[in-house]
Amino acid sequence: MRIFSGIQPTGRKHLGNYIGAITQYVAGQDRGQAIYCVVDLHAITVAYDPPGLREAVYDTAATLLAAGLDPDRCIFFRQSDLQEHPELCWLLSSVTSFGELNRMTQFKEKAGAQRDLVSAGLFAYPALQAADVLAYRANEVPVGDDQRQHIELMRDVAERFNARFGETLVVPEHRIPEVGARVMDLQSPERKMSTTGGSPQGTVYVLDDPRNVSKKIRSAVTDSGSEVRRAPEKPGISNLIEILAAVRATPPEQVEREFDGAGYGAFKQAVADAVVDYLTPVRETYKERRSDEQALERTLAEGAEKARAIASDTVADVRRAMGVGPVR
Ligand code: TYM
């Protein structure tokens, strides 16, 4: 079983990234050969600050290591260290349909948010994401719910490639958690928690100080009722129930039973305390990891070498199948 996922080095990582994806990356190390990458080539498809990008790669790498990625038990690298990813992206773009890319909701959302330029890179973003995963012939891709459409697209790309050029690529499955796949903004629980689209008070960052975390959760928007149960008309409370369930690794029903009749105040306080306890060790280890950039560079470089050993084989097979380059 091979597992692959990628994470953007943009902004600070939030509780949605942590619960929806990062905890799954950590667990993946016990389930198979796990490969994770910081996708800096995806981050350049929208307006960004070049020196800030390099810093953000270190921030994200240090966050993942603090969360429990262990370079002895997984392959962890920076996407731009491998030329195989953009090369495979180009090769696979010939079996990626324009219509499909044009239907991607993330493209539409992000394109709408760009002030100066909607880049061709932003349009091709899902093709590069397909190359990321297909380069490793990964079986499983742990992601949050918002990546469902991108995974569907890479499955189509792999199937189309295999049908046209012969069995070469593995068609991957997504692994979206049952609880916590879509953590919502605490102030506007009808939209997902996000660094770019969310509200600052509604977004809990992994590296927020505990007082801030607690305050944001205690001031989360709820409804006028008092019952701690999930319901479509109670998006705020439903979100907090899911968060607590994910943090405790218990079913949401158990959270509902435990807080039956407790009232919103006591419940929010419990969620706040649990999230603070959950994030504190990560924040503390982060500081240590982040302070040594040379060590981070070494870790990423070693990861890139291991990644290349796998990805270069796939690219060679894809080139051969497509009749590109000399016969080897
Ligand atoms: P990114 O960096 O935006 O997000 C990283 C992961 O966090 C998940 N996520 C959430 N989960 C639950 N609730 C939320 N509110 C929430 N917000 C984000 C995302 O689903 C994601 O799993 N396109 C990818 C990066 C990527 C990738 C890949 C992923 C590039 N190549 C190959 C998988 C495989 C992205 O933007 O992630």
CSV table of C-alpha atoms and ligand atoms in Angstrom, one decimal:
chain,number,residue,atom,x,y,z
A,1,MET,CA,0.0,0.0,0.0
A,2,ARG,CA,1.5,3.3,-1.1
A,3,ILE,CA,0.1,6.6,0.3
A,4,PHE,CA,0.7,10.0,-1.1
A,5,SER,CA,-0.4,13.5,-0.2
A,6,GLY,CA,0.6,17.1,-0.7
A,7,ILE,CA,0.1,20.3,1.2
A,8,GLN,CA,0.5,23.9,0.1
A,9,PRO,CA,3.1,26.1,1.8
A,10,THR,CA,0.7,29.0,1.8
A,11,GLY,CA,-0.3,30.9,4.9
A,12,ARG,CA,-0.4,29.3,8.2
A,13,LYS,CA,-1.9,25.9,8.6
A,14,HIS,CA,-5.2,25.8,10.4
A,15,LEU,CA,-7.3,23.3,12.4
A,16,GLY,CA,-9.1,22.2,9.2
A,17,ASN,CA,-5.8,21.2,7.6
A,18,TYR,CA,-4.7,19.5,10.8
A,19,ILE,CA,-7.8,17.5,11.5
A,20,GLY,CA,-8.8,16.8,7.8
A,21,ALA,CA,-5.3,16.0,6.5
A,22,ILE,CA,-2.3,16.2,8.7
A,23,THR,CA,-3.4,13.7,11.4
A,24,GLN,CA,-4.1,11.3,8.5
A,25,TYR,CA,-0.6,11.8,7.1
A,26,VAL,CA,0.8,10.8,10.5
A,27,ALA,CA,-1.4,7.7,10.7
A,28,GLY,CA,-0.5,6.8,7.2
A,29,GLN,CA,3.1,6.1,8.3
A,30,ASP,CA,1.8,3.0,10.1
A,31,ARG,CA,-0.4,1.8,7.3
A,32,GLY,CA,2.0,1.6,4.4
A,33,GLN,CA,4.7,3.4,2.5
A,34,ALA,CA,3.9,7.0,3.1
A,35,ILE,CA,5.1,9.9,0.8
A,36,TYR,CA,4.3,13.5,1.6
A,37,CYS,CA,5.3,16.7,-0.2
A,38,VAL,CA,5.2,20.4,0.3
A,39,VAL,CA,3.8,21.7,-3.0
A,40,ASP,CA,5.6,25.0,-3.6
A,41,LEU,CA,5.0,24.7,-7.4
A,42,HIS,CA,1.3,24.9,-6.7
A,43,ALA,CA,1.7,27.9,-4.5
A,44,ILE,CA,3.1,30.0,-7.4
A,45,THR,CA,-0.1,29.8,-9.4
A,46,VAL,CA,-1.6,32.8,-7.6
A,47,ALA,CA,-0.1,36.1,-6.5
A,48,TYR,CA,2.7,35.5,-3.9
A,49,ASP,CA,5.8,36.9,-2.4
A,50,PRO,CA,9.0,35.0,-3.6
A,51,PRO,CA,11.1,35.3,-0.4
A,52,GLY,CA,8.0,34.5,1.6
A,53,LEU,CA,7.5,31.3,-0.3
A,54,ARG,CA,10.8,29.8,0.9
A,55,GLU,CA,10.0,30.8,4.5
A,56,ALA,CA,6.5,29.3,4.1
A,57,VAL,CA,8.0,26.0,2.9
A,58,TYR,CA,10.1,25.8,6.1
A,59,ASP,CA,7.0,26.8,8.2
A,60,THR,CA,4.9,24.1,6.7
A,61,ALA,CA,7.7,21.5,6.9
A,62,ALA,CA,8.4,22.3,10.5
A,63,THR,CA,4.6,22.1,11.3
A,64,LEU,CA,4.4,18.6,9.7
A,65,LEU,CA,7.4,17.3,11.5
A,66,ALA,CA,6.1,18.7,14.8
A,67,ALA,CA,2.8,17.0,14.1
A,68,GLY,CA,4.6,13.6,13.9
A,69,LEU,CA,5.9,13.0,10.4
A,70,ASP,CA,9.1,11.0,10.9
A,71,PRO,CA,11.5,11.1,8.0
A,72,ASP,CA,12.7,7.6,9.0
A,73,ARG,CA,9.2,6.3,8.4
A,74,CYS,CA,8.0,8.3,5.5
A,75,ILE,CA,9.4,10.2,2.5
A,76,PHE,CA,9.0,13.9,3.0
A,77,PHE,CA,10.2,16.4,0.4
A,78,ARG,CA,9.7,19.7,-1.4
A,79,GLN,CA,7.9,19.4,-4.7
A,80,SER,CA,10.2,21.8,-6.7
A,81,ASP,CA,13.3,19.6,-5.8
A,82,LEU,CA,12.0,17.1,-8.4
A,83,GLN,CA,11.8,17.9,-12.1
A,84,GLU,CA,9.8,14.7,-12.5
A,85,HIS,CA,6.6,16.4,-11.2
A,86,PRO,CA,6.4,19.2,-13.8
A,87,GLU,CA,7.6,16.9,-16.5
A,88,LEU,CA,4.9,14.4,-15.8
A,89,CYS,CA,2.4,17.2,-15.5
A,90,TRP,CA,3.2,18.2,-19.1
A,91,LEU,CA,3.1,14.6,-20.4
A,92,LEU,CA,-0.2,14.0,-18.6
A,93,SER,CA,-1.8,17.3,-19.7
A,94,SER,CA,-2.2,15.6,-23.1
A,95,VAL,CA,-4.7,13.1,-21.6
A,96,THR,CA,-6.4,15.7,-19.3
A,97,SER,CA,-9.5,17.3,-20.8
A,98,PHE,CA,-9.9,21.0,-21.0
A,99,GLY,CA,-13.6,20.6,-20.2
A,100,GLU,CA,-12.8,18.8,-16.9
A,101,LEU,CA,-10.3,21.4,-15.8
A,102,ASN,CA,-12.8,24.1,-16.6
A,103,ARG,CA,-15.3,22.5,-14.3
A,104,MET,CA,-13.1,22.4,-11.2
A,105,THR,CA,-14.8,24.4,-8.5
A,106,GLN,CA,-11.5,25.3,-6.8
A,107,PHE,CA,-10.3,26.9,-10.0
A,108,LYS,CA,-13.5,28.9,-10.3
A,109,GLU,CA,-13.3,30.1,-6.7
A,110,LYS,CA,-9.6,31.0,-6.9
A,111,ALA,CA,-9.9,32.6,-10.3
A,112,GLY,CA,-12.6,34.8,-9.0
A,113,ALA,CA,-10.4,35.9,-6.1
A,114,GLN,CA,-7.4,37.0,-8.4
A,115,ARG,CA,-7.1,40.7,-8.9
A,116,ASP,CA,-4.4,41.0,-11.6
A,117,LEU,CA,-4.0,37.7,-13.4
A,118,VAL,CA,-5.8,34.4,-13.7
A,119,SER,CA,-2.7,32.3,-14.7
A,120,ALA,CA,-2.6,29.2,-16.9
A,121,GLY,CA,-0.8,27.6,-14.0
A,122,LEU,CA,-3.9,28.0,-11.8
A,123,PHE,CA,-6.0,26.4,-14.6
A,124,ALA,CA,-3.5,23.5,-14.9
A,125,TYR,CA,-3.1,23.1,-11.1
A,126,PRO,CA,-5.1,19.9,-10.9
A,127,ALA,CA,-3.0,18.4,-13.7
A,128,LEU,CA,0.2,19.0,-11.6
A,129,GLN,CA,-1.7,17.5,-8.6
A,130,ALA,CA,-2.4,14.4,-10.7
A,131,ALA,CA,1.3,14.2,-11.6
A,132,ASP,CA,2.2,14.4,-7.9
A,133,VAL,CA,0.2,11.4,-7.0
A,134,LEU,CA,0.6,9.3,-10.2
A,135,ALA,CA,4.4,9.7,-10.2
A,136,TYR,CA,4.4,7.4,-7.2
A,137,ARG,CA,1.7,5.0,-8.4
A,138,ALA,CA,0.1,5.7,-5.0
A,139,ASN,CA,-3.0,3.7,-4.0
A,140,GLU,CA,-4.4,6.1,-1.5
A,141,VAL,CA,-4.5,9.9,-1.1
A,142,PRO,CA,-5.5,11.2,2.3
A,143,VAL,CA,-7.2,14.6,1.9
A,144,GLY,CA,-10.0,16.7,3.2
A,145,ASP,CA,-13.4,16.8,1.5
A,146,ASP,CA,-12.5,19.9,-0.7
A,147,GLN,CA,-10.1,17.8,-2.7
A,148,ARG,CA,-12.7,15.2,-3.8
A,149,GLN,CA,-13.0,16.7,-7.3
A,150,HIS,CA,-9.2,16.8,-7.8
A,151,ILE,CA,-8.9,13.2,-6.9
A,152,GLU,CA,-11.7,12.3,-9.4
A,153,LEU,CA,-9.8,14.1,-12.1
A,154,MET,CA,-6.5,12.3,-11.4
A,155,ARG,CA,-8.4,9.0,-11.5
A,156,ASP,CA,-9.8,9.9,-14.9
A,157,VAL,CA,-6.4,11.0,-16.1
A,158,ALA,CA,-4.8,7.6,-15.0
A,159,GLU,CA,-7.6,5.6,-16.6
A,160,ARG,CA,-7.4,7.5,-19.9
A,161,PHE,CA,-3.6,7.2,-20.0
A,162,ASN,CA,-3.8,3.4,-19.4
A,163,ALA,CA,-6.5,2.9,-22.0
A,164,ARG,CA,-4.6,4.9,-24.6
A,165,PHE,CA,-1.0,3.9,-23.9
A,166,GLY,CA,-1.2,0.6,-22.0
A,167,GLU,CA,-1.3,-0.2,-18.3
A,168,THR,CA,1.3,2.1,-16.8
A,169,LEU,CA,-0.3,4.1,-14.0
A,170,VAL,CA,-2.1,3.2,-10.8
A,171,VAL,CA,-5.7,4.6,-10.3
A,172,PRO,CA,-5.6,6.1,-6.8
A,173,GLU,CA,-8.5,6.2,-4.2
A,174,HIS,CA,-9.1,9.1,-2.0
A,175,ARG,CA,-9.1,8.7,1.8
A,176,ILE,CA,-11.4,11.3,3.3
A,177,PRO,CA,-12.0,11.0,7.0
A,178,GLU,CA,-15.6,10.3,8.2
A,179,VAL,CA,-15.3,13.0,10.9
A,180,GLY,CA,-13.5,16.3,10.3
A,181,ALA,CA,-13.2,16.2,6.5
A,182,ARG,CA,-14.8,19.6,6.3
A,183,VAL,CA,-14.0,21.8,9.3
A,184,MET,CA,-16.1,25.0,9.0
A,185,ASP,CA,-15.2,28.6,9.8
A,186,LEU,CA,-16.2,29.3,13.5
A,187,GLN,CA,-17.7,32.7,12.6
A,188,SER,CA,-19.4,31.7,9.3
A,189,PRO,CA,-20.1,27.9,9.7
A,190,GLU,CA,-21.7,27.7,6.3
A,191,ARG,CA,-18.2,28.0,4.7
A,192,LYS,CA,-15.1,25.9,5.3
A,193,MET,CA,-12.3,27.0,7.5
A,194,SER,CA,-9.6,28.4,5.1
A,195,THR,CA,-6.6,30.7,5.2
A,196,THR,CA,-7.7,32.7,2.2
A,197,GLY,CA,-11.5,32.8,2.2
A,198,GLY,CA,-12.3,32.6,6.0
A,199,SER,CA,-12.5,35.1,8.8
A,200,PRO,CA,-9.5,35.7,11.1
A,201,GLN,CA,-11.6,35.1,14.2
A,202,GLY,CA,-13.2,32.0,12.7
A,203,THR,CA,-9.9,30.4,11.8
A,204,VAL,CA,-7.9,28.5,14.4
A,205,TYR,CA,-4.3,28.3,13.4
A,206,VAL,CA,-2.1,25.4,14.5
A,207,LEU,CA,0.4,27.9,15.9
A,208,ASP,CA,-2.0,30.3,17.6
A,209,ASP,CA,-1.2,30.9,21.2
A,210,PRO,CA,-3.5,29.0,23.6
A,211,ARG,CA,-5.4,32.1,24.8
A,212,ASN,CA,-6.3,32.9,21.2
A,213,VAL,CA,-7.4,29.4,20.4
A,214,SER,CA,-9.6,29.3,23.4
A,215,LYS,CA,-11.1,32.7,22.7
A,216,LYS,CA,-11.9,31.9,19.1
A,217,ILE,CA,-13.7,28.7,20.0
A,218,ARG,CA,-15.6,30.2,23.0
A,219,SER,CA,-16.8,33.0,20.7
A,220,ALA,CA,-17.8,30.6,17.9
A,221,VAL,CA,-21.2,31.5,16.3
A,222,THR,CA,-24.0,29.1,17.4
A,223,ASP,CA,-27.7,29.2,17.2
A,224,SER,CA,-30.4,30.4,19.6
A,225,GLY,CA,-31.2,26.9,20.9
A,226,SER,CA,-29.4,25.1,23.7
A,227,GLU,CA,-29.2,21.4,22.6
A,228,VAL,CA,-25.8,20.0,21.8
A,229,ARG,CA,-26.7,17.9,18.7
A,230,ARG,CA,-25.9,17.9,15.0
A,231,ALA,CA,-28.6,19.2,12.7
A,232,PRO,CA,-28.6,21.1,9.3
A,233,GLU,CA,-30.1,24.2,11.0
A,234,LYS,CA,-27.3,24.1,13.6
A,235,PRO,CA,-24.2,24.4,11.5
A,236,GLY,CA,-22.1,26.1,14.3
A,237,ILE,CA,-22.8,23.5,17.0
A,238,SER,CA,-22.5,20.7,14.4
A,239,ASN,CA,-19.0,21.9,13.5
A,240,LEU,CA,-17.9,22.1,17.2
A,241,ILE,CA,-19.3,18.6,17.8
A,242,GLU,CA,-17.2,17.3,14.8
A,243,ILE,CA,-14.1,19.1,16.0
A,244,LEU,CA,-14.3,17.7,19.5
A,245,ALA,CA,-15.0,14.2,18.1
A,246,ALA,CA,-12.0,14.4,15.8
A,247,VAL,CA,-9.7,15.8,18.4
A,248,ARG,CA,-10.7,13.0,20.9
A,249,ALA,CA,-10.9,10.4,18.2
A,250,THR,CA,-14.4,9.4,19.3
A,251,PRO,CA,-17.7,9.2,17.4
A,252,PRO,CA,-19.7,12.4,17.3
A,253,GLU,CA,-22.7,10.5,18.9
A,254,GLN,CA,-20.6,10.1,22.0
A,255,VAL,CA,-20.0,13.8,22.2
A,256,GLU,CA,-23.7,14.5,21.8
A,257,ARG,CA,-24.5,12.0,24.6
A,258,GLU,CA,-21.9,13.4,26.9
A,259,PHE,CA,-23.1,17.0,26.5
A,260,ASP,CA,-26.8,16.3,26.5
A,261,GLY,CA,-28.4,19.0,28.6
A,262,ALA,CA,-25.0,20.7,29.4
A,263,GLY,CA,-25.7,24.0,27.5
A,264,TYR,CA,-23.6,25.8,25.0
A,265,GLY,CA,-21.3,27.6,27.4
A,266,ALA,CA,-20.0,24.4,29.1
A,267,PHE,CA,-19.8,22.6,25.8
A,268,LYS,CA,-17.7,25.4,24.1
A,269,GLN,CA,-15.4,25.5,27.1
A,270,ALA,CA,-14.8,21.8,26.8
A,271,VAL,CA,-14.1,22.1,23.0
A,272,ALA,CA,-11.7,25.0,23.7
A,273,ASP,CA,-9.8,23.1,26.4
A,274,ALA,CA,-9.6,20.0,24.2
A,275,VAL,CA,-8.3,21.9,21.2
A,276,VAL,CA,-5.7,23.8,23.3
A,277,ASP,CA,-4.4,20.5,24.7
A,278,TYR,CA,-4.4,19.0,21.2
A,279,LEU,CA,-2.3,21.8,19.6
A,280,THR,CA,0.0,22.7,22.5
A,281,PRO,CA,2.6,20.0,21.9
A,282,VAL,CA,2.7,20.7,18.2
A,283,ARG,CA,3.3,24.4,18.8
A,284,GLU,CA,6.1,23.7,21.2
A,285,THR,CA,7.9,21.2,19.0
A,286,TYR,CA,7.4,23.5,16.0
A,287,LYS,CA,9.5,26.2,17.6
A,288,GLU,CA,12.5,23.8,17.9
A,289,ARG,CA,12.1,22.4,14.4
A,290,ARG,CA,11.6,25.8,12.8
A,291,SER,CA,14.7,27.3,14.4
A,292,ASP,CA,17.1,25.0,12.5
A,293,GLU,CA,16.7,25.7,8.8
A,294,GLN,CA,19.8,23.7,7.9
A,295,ALA,CA,18.3,20.6,9.5
A,296,LEU,CA,15.0,21.2,7.6
A,297,GLU,CA,16.9,21.6,4.3
A,298,ARG,CA,18.8,18.3,5.0
A,299,THR,CA,15.5,16.5,5.8
A,300,LEU,CA,13.9,17.8,2.6
A,301,ALA,CA,16.9,17.0,0.4
A,302,GLU,CA,17.1,13.4,1.7
A,303,GLY,CA,13.4,13.0,1.1
A,304,ALA,CA,13.8,14.4,-2.4
A,305,GLU,CA,16.4,11.8,-3.2
A,306,LYS,CA,14.2,8.9,-2.1
A,307,ALA,CA,11.2,10.4,-3.9
A,308,ARG,CA,13.2,10.8,-7.1
A,309,ALA,CA,14.2,7.1,-7.1
A,310,ILE,CA,10.5,6.2,-7.4
A,311,ALA,CA,9.2,9.1,-9.6
A,312,SER,CA,11.9,8.8,-12.2
A,313,ASP,CA,10.9,5.2,-12.9
A,314,THR,CA,7.4,6.2,-13.5
A,315,VAL,CA,8.3,9.2,-15.8
A,316,ALA,CA,10.6,6.8,-17.8
A,317,ASP,CA,7.7,4.4,-18.2
A,318,VAL,CA,5.3,7.2,-19.2
A,319,ARG,CA,7.8,8.6,-21.8
A,320,ARG,CA,8.4,5.1,-23.2
A,321,ALA,CA,4.6,4.4,-23.5
A,322,MET,CA,4.1,7.7,-25.2
A,323,GLY,CA,6.9,7.3,-27.6
A,324,VAL,CA,8.7,10.4,-26.2
A,325,GLY,CA,12.6,10.5,-26.4
A,326,PRO,CA,15.0,7.8,-27.6
A,327,VAL,CA,14.5,4.1,-27.0
A,328,ARG,CA,16.2,3.1,-23.7
B,1,TYM,P1,-4.1,22.5,1.0
B,1,TYM,O1,-2.7,22.8,1.3
B,1,TYM,O2,-5.0,23.6,0.6
B,1,TYM,O3,-4.7,21.7,2.1
B,1,TYM,C1,-4.1,20.6,2.7
B,1,TYM,C2,-5.1,19.6,3.2
B,1,TYM,O4,-6.0,20.2,4.1
B,1,TYM,C3,-7.3,19.8,3.8
B,1,TYM,N1,-8.2,20.9,4.2
B,1,TYM,C4,-9.3,20.7,5.1
B,1,TYM,N2,-9.7,19.6,5.7
B,1,TYM,C5,-10.8,19.8,6.5
B,1,TYM,N3,-11.4,21.0,6.7
B,1,TYM,C6,-11.0,22.1,6.1
B,1,TYM,N4,-11.6,23.3,6.4
B,1,TYM,C7,-9.9,22.0,5.2
B,1,TYM,N5,-9.2,22.9,4.5
B,1,TYM,C8,-8.2,22.2,3.9
B,1,TYM,C9,-7.3,19.7,2.3
B,1,TYM,O5,-8.3,18.9,1.8
B,1,TYM,C10,-5.9,19.1,2.0
B,1,TYM,O6,-6.0,17.7,2.1
B,1,TYM,N6,-4.4,20.8,-3.7
B,1,TYM,C11,-4.0,20.4,-2.4
B,1,TYM,C12,-2.5,20.2,-2.3
B,1,TYM,C13,-2.0,19.1,-3.2
B,1,TYM,C14,-2.2,17.7,-3.1
B,1,TYM,C15,-1.4,17.1,-4.1
B,1,TYM,C16,-3.0,17.0,-2.2
B,1,TYM,C17,-1.1,19.2,-4.2
B,1,TYM,N7,-0.8,18.0,-4.7
B,1,TYM,C18,-1.5,15.7,-4.2
B,1,TYM,C19,-3.1,15.6,-2.4
B,1,TYM,C20,-2.3,15.0,-3.4
B,1,TYM,C21,-4.3,21.6,-1.5
B,1,TYM,O7,-4.5,22.7,-1.9
B,1,TYM,O8,-4.1,21.4,-0.2
